[in-house]
PDB file of C-alpha atoms in Angstrom:
ATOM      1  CA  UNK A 258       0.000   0.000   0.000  1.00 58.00           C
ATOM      2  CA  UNK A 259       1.453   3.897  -0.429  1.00 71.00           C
ATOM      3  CA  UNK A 260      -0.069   7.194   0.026  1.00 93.00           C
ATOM      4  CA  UNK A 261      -2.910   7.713   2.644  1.00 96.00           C
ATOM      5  CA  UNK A 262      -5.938   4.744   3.121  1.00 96.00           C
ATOM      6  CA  UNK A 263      -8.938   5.359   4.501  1.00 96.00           C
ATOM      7  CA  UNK A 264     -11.522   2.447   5.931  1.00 97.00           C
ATOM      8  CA  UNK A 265     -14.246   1.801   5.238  1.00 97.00           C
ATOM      9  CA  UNK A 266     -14.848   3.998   2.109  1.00 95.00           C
ATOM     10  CA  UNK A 267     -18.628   3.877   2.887  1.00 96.00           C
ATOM     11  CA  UNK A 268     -20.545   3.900   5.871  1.00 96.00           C
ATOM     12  CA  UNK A 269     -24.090   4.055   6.773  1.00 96.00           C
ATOM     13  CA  UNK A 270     -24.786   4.293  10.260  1.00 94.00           C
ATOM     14  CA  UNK A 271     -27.629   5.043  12.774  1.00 91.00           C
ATOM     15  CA  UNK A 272     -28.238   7.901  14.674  1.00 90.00           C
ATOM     16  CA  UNK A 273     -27.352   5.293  18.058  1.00 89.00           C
ATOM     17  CA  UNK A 274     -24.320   3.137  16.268  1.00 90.00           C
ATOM     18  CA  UNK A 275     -21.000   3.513  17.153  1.00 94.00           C
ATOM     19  CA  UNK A 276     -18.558   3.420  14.258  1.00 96.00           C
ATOM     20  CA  UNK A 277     -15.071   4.352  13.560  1.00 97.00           C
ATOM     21  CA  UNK A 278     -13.140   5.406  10.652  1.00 98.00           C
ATOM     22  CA  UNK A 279      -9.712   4.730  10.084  1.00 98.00           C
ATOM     23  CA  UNK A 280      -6.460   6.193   8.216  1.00 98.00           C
ATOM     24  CA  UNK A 281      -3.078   5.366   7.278  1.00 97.00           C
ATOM     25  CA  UNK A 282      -0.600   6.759   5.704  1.00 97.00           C
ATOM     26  CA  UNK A 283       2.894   5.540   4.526  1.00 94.00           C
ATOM     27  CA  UNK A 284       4.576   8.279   3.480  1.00 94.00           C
ATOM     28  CA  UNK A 285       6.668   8.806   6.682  1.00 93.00           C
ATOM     29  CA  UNK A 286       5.118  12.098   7.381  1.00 94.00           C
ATOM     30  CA  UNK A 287       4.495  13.155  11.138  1.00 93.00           C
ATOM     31  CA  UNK A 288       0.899  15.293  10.952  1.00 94.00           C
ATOM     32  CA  UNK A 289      -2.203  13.622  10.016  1.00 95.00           C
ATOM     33  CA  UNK A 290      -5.634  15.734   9.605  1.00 95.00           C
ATOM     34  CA  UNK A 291      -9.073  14.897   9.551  1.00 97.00           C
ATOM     35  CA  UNK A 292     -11.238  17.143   7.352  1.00 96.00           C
ATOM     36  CA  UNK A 293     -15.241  17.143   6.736  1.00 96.00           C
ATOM     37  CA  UNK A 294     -16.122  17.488   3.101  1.00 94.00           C
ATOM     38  CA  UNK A 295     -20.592  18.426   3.097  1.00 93.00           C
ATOM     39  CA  UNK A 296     -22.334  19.420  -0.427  1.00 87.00           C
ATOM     40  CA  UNK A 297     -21.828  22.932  -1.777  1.00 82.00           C
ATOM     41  CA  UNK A 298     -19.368  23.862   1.779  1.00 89.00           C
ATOM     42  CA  UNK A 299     -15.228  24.041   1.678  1.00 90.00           C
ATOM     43  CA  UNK A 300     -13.282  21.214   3.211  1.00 92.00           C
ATOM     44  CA  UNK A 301     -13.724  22.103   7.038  1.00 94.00           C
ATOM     45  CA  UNK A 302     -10.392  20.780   8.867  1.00 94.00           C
ATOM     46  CA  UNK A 303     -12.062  19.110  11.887  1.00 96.00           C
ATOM     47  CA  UNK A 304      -8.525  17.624  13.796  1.00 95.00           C
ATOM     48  CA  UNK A 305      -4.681  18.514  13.263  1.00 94.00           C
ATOM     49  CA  UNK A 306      -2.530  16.034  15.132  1.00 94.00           C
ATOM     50  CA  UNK A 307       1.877  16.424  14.971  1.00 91.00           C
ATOM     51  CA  UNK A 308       3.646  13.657  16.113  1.00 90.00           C
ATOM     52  CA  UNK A 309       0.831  11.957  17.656  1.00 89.00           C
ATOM     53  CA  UNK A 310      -0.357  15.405  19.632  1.00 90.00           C
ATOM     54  CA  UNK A 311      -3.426  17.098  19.087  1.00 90.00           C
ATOM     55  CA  UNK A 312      -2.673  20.036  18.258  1.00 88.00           C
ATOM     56  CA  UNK A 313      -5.935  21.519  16.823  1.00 87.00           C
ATOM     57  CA  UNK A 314      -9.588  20.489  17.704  1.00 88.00           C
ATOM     58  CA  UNK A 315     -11.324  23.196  15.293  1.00 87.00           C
ATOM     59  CA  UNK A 316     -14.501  23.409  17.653  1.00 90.00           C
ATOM     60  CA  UNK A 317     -15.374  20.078  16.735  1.00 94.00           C
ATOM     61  CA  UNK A 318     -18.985  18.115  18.153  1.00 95.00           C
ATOM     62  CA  UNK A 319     -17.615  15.425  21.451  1.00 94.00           C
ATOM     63  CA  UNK A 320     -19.870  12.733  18.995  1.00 95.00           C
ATOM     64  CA  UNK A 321     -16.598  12.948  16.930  1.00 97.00           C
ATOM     65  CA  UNK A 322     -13.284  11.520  18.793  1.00 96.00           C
ATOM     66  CA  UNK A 323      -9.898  10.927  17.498  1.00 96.00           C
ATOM     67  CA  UNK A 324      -7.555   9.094  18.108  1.00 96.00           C
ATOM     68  CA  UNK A 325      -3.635   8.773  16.836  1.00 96.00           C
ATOM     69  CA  UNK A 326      -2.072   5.792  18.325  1.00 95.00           C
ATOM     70  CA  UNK A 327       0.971   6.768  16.025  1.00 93.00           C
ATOM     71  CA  UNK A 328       2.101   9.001  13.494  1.00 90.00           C
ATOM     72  CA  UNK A 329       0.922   6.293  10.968  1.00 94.00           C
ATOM     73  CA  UNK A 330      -2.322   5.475  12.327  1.00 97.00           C
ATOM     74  CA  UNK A 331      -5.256   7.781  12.662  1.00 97.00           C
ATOM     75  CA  UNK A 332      -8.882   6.675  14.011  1.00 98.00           C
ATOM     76  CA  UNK A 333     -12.105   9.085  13.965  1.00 98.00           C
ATOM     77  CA  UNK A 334     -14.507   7.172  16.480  1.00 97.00           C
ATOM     78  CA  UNK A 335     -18.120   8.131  15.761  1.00 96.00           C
ATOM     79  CA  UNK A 336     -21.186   7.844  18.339  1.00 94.00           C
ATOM     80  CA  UNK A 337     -24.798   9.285  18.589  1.00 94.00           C
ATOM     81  CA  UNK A 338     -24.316  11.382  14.797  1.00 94.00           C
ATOM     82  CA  UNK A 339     -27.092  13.513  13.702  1.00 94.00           C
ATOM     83  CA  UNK A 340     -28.024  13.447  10.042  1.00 94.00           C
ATOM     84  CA  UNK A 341     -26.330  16.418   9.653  1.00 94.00           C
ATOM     85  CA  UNK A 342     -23.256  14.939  10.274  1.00 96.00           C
ATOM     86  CA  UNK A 343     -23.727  13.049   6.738  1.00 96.00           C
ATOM     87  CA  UNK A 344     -20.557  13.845   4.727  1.00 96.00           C
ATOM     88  CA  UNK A 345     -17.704  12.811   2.622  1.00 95.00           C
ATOM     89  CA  UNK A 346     -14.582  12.888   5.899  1.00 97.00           C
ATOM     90  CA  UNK A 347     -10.991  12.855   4.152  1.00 96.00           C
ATOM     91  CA  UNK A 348      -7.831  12.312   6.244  1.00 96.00           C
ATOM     92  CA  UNK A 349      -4.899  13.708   4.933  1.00 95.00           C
ATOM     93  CA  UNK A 350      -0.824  13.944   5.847  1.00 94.00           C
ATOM     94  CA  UNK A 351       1.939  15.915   5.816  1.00 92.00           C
ATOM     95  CA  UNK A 352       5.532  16.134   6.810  1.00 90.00           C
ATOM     96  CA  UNK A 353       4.391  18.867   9.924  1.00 82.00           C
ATOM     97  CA  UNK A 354       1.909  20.484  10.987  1.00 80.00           C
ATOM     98  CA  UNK A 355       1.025  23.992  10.071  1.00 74.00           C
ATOM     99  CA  UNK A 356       4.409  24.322   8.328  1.00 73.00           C
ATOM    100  CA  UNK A 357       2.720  24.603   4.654  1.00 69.00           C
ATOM    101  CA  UNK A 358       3.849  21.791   3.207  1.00 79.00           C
ATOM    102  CA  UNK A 359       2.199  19.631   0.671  1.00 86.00           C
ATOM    103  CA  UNK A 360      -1.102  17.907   2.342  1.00 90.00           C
ATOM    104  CA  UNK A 361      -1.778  14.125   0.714  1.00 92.00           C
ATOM    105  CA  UNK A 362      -5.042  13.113   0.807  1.00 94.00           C
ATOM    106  CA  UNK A 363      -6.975   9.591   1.270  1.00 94.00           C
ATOM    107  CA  UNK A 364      -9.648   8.653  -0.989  1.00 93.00           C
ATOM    108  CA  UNK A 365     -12.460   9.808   1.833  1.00 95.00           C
ATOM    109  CA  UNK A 366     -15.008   7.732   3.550  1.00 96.00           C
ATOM    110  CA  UNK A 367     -18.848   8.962   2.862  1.00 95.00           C
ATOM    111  CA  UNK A 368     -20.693   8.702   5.798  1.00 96.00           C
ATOM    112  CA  UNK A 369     -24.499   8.395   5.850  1.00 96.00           C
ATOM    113  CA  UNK A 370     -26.328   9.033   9.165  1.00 95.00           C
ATOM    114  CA  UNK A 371     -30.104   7.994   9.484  1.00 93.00           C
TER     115      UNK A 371
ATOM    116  CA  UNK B 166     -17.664  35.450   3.326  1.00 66.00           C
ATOM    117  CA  UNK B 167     -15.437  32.998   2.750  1.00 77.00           C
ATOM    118  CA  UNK B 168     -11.857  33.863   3.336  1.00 89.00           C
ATOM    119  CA  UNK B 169     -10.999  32.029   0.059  1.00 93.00           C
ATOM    120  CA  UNK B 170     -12.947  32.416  -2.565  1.00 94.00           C
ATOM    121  CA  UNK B 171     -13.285  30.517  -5.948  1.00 96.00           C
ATOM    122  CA  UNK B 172     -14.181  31.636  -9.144  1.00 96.00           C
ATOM    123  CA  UNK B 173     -16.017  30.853 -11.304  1.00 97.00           C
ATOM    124  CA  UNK B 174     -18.139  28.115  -9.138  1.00 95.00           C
ATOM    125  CA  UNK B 175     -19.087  26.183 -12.241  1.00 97.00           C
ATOM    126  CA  UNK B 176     -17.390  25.700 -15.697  1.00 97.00           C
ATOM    127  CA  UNK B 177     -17.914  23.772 -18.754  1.00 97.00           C
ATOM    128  CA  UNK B 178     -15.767  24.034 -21.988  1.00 97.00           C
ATOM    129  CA  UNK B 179     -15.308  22.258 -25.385  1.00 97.00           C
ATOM    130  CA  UNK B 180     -12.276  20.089 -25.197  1.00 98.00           C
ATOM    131  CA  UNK B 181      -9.141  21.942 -26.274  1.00 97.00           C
ATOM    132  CA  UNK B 182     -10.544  24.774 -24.929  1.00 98.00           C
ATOM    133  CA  UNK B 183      -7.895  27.411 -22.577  1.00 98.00           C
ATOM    134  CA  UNK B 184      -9.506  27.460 -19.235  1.00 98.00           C
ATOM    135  CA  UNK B 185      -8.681  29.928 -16.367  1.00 98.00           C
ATOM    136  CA  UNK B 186      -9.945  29.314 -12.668  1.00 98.00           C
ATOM    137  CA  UNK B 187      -9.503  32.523  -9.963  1.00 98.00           C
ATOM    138  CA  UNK B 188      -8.732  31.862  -6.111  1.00 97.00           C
ATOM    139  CA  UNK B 189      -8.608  35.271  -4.211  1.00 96.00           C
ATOM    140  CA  UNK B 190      -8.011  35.101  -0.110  1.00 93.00           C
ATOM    141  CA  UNK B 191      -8.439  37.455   2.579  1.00 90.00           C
ATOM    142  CA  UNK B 192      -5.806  36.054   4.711  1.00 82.00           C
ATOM    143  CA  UNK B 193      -1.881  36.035   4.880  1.00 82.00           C
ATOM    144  CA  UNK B 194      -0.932  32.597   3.851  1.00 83.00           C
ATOM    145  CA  UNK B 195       2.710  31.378   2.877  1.00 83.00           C
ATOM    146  CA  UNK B 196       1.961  28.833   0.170  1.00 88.00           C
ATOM    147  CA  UNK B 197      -1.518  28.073  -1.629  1.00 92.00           C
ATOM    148  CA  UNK B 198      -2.606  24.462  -2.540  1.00 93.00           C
ATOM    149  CA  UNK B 199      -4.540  23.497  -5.757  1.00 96.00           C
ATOM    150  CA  UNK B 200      -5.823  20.524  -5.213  1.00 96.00           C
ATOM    151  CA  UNK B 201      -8.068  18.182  -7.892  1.00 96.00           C
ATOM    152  CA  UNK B 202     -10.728  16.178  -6.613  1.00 95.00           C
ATOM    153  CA  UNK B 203     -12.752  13.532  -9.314  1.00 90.00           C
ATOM    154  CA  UNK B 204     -15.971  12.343  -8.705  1.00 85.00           C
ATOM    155  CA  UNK B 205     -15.729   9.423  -5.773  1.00 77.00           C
ATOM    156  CA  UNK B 206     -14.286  12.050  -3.715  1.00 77.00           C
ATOM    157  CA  UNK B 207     -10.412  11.092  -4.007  1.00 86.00           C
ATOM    158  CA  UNK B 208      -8.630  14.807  -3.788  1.00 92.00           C
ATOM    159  CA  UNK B 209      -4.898  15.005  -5.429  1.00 92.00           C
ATOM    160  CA  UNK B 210      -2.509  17.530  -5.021  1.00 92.00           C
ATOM    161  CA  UNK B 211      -1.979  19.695  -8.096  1.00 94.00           C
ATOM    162  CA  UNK B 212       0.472  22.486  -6.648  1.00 92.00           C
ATOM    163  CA  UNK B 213       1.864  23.949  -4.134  1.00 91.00           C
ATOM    164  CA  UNK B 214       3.343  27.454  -4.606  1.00 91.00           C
ATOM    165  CA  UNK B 215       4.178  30.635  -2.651  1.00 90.00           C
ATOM    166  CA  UNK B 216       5.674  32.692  -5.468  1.00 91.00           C
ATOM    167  CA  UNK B 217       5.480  33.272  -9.385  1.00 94.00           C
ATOM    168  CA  UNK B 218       4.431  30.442 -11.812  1.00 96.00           C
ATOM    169  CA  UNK B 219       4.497  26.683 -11.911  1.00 96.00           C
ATOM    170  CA  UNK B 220       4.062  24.538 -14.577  1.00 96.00           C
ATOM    171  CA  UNK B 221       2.904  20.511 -14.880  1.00 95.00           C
ATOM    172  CA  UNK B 222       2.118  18.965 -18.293  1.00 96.00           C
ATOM    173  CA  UNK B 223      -0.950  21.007 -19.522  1.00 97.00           C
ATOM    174  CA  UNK B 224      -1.298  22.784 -15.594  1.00 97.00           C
ATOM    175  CA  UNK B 225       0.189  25.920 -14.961  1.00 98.00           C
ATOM    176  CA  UNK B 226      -0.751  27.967 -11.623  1.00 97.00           C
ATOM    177  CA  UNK B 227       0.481  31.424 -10.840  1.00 97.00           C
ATOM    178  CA  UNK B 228       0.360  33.317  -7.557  1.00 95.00           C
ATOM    179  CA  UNK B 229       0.521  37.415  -6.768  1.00 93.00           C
ATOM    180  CA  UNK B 230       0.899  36.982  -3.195  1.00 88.00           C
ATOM    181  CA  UNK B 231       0.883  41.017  -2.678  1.00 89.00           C
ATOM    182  CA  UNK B 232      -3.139  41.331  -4.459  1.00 91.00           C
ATOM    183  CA  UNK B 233      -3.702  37.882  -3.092  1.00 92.00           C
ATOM    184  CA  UNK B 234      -4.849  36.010  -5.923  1.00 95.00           C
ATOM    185  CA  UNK B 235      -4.044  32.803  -7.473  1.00 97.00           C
ATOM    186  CA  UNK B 236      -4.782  31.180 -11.231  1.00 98.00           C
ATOM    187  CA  UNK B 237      -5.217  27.871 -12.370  1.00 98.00           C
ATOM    188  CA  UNK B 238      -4.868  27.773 -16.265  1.00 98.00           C
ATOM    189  CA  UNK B 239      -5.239  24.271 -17.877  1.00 98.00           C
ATOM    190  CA  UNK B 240      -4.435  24.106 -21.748  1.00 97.00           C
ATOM    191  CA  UNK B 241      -5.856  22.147 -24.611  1.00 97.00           C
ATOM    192  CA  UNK B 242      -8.370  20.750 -21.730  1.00 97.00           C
ATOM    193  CA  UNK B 243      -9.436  17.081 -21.778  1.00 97.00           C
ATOM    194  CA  UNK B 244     -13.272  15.238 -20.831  1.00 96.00           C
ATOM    195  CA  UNK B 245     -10.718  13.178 -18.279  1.00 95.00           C
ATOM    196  CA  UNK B 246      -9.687  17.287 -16.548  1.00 96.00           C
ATOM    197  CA  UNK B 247     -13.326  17.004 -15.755  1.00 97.00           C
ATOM    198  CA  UNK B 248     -13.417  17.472 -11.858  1.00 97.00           C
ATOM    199  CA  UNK B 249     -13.659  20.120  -8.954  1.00 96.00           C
ATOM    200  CA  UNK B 250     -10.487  22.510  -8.293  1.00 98.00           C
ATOM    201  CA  UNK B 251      -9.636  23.702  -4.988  1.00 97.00           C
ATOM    202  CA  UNK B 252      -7.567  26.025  -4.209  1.00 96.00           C
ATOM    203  CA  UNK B 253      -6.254  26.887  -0.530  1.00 93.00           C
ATOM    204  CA  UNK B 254      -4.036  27.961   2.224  1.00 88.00           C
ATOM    205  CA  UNK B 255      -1.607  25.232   3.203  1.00 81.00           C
ATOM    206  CA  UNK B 256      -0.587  26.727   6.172  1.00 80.00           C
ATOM    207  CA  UNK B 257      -3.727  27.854   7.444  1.00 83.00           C
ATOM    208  CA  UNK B 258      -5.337  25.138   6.442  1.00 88.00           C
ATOM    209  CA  UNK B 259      -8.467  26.905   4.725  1.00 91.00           C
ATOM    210  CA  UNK B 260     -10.247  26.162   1.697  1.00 94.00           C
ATOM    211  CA  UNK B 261     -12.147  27.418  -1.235  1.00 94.00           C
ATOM    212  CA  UNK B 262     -15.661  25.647  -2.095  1.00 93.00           C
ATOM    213  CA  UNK B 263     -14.241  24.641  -5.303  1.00 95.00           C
ATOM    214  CA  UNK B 264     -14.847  25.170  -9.074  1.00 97.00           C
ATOM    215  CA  UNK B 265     -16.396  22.025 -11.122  1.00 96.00           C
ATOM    216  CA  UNK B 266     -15.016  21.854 -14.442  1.00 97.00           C
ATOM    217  CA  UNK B 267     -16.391  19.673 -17.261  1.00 97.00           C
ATOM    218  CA  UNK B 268     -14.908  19.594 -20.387  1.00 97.00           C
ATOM    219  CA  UNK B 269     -17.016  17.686 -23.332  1.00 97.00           C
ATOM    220  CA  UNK B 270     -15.535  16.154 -25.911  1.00 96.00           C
TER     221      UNK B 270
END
């Protein structure tokens, strides 16, 4: 595998599930990012992590959690979503955070919440 | 309003056509992104530039960072350049709603 996976690439869930998604990426970097792509809005960066630190939580909903066991590895745990929450969610990687280097993205997982 | 904005937000063009696509922020930034993204949702990086002009194949993207404004130009277009172009900040991490291109043959 290279570049940046994301699992599952669909997901339909209930408003009570629990679900996670998951990314890797094997491109060595050291900041992962999880970003929220809805119809007809910009991407909306949701979590930065560097080096397996939070850094950023952009005002993000507690239903989300992350979780980066490793600067390979990045997890978005999902629980009591609103149908709002429906979206395409992209995780993407970079050598560092913030730093303006070149972001590579995963293919997305689109998330449908009934 | 957006702090980046796109322009135009929809595009269609005869193939071989010269197309041009705007990104103008209100922010400081140190390097803008273009980024490609097809249909299925899989984004790709295009460019990454902080000064001047770069060129790839039929892509070329210039930036003024003093009037804060950014071009995409893609010559002799293709059906397969069909997708939505995004430009932002890769240091502020802030994006543009994108511009969807289709080019018909």
């Amino acid at each position: 595998e290279t570049g940046v996976t994301q699992t599952p690439r669909h997901l339909v869930m209930g408003m009570t599930n629990k679900k996670s998604l998951k990314c890797e990426q094997h491109l060595g970097h050291n900041a992962m990012y999880w970003y929220k792509q809805s119809a007809k809005k910009p991407l909306e960066l949701m979590f930065v992590y560097n080096f397996k630190e939070q850094t950023e939580n952009n005002s993000v909903p507690s239903r989300f959690s992350p979780e980066c066991p490793n600067s390979s590895h990045l997890f978005l745990h999902l629980h009591t979503l609103q149908p709002e929450d429906s979206a395409l969610y992209l995780c993407a990687s970079s050598q560092a955070a913030r730093e303006g280097g070149e972001q590579f993205f995963g293919p997305g997982t689109r998330l449908t919440v009934l | 309003k957006n702090e980046v904005e796109q322009s135009p937000q929809n595009l269609t063009a005869q193939e071989g056509e010269f197309i041009t696509i705007n990104c103008s922020y209100s922010v400081g930034i140190s390097a803008l992104h273009w980024l490609q993204q097809h249909p299925g949702g899989g984004i790709v990086s295009l460019f990454m530039l902080s000064s001047g002009k770069k060129k790839h194949g039929r892509l070329i993207a210039t930036i003024n960072i003093q009037e804060k404004h950014s071009s995409l130009h893609i010559t002799a277009s293709h059906p397969r350049d069909s997708a939505v172009y995004i430009c932002g900040s890769s240091d502020k991490l802030i994006f543009g709603t994108g511009t969807r291109l289709q080019v018909f043959p």
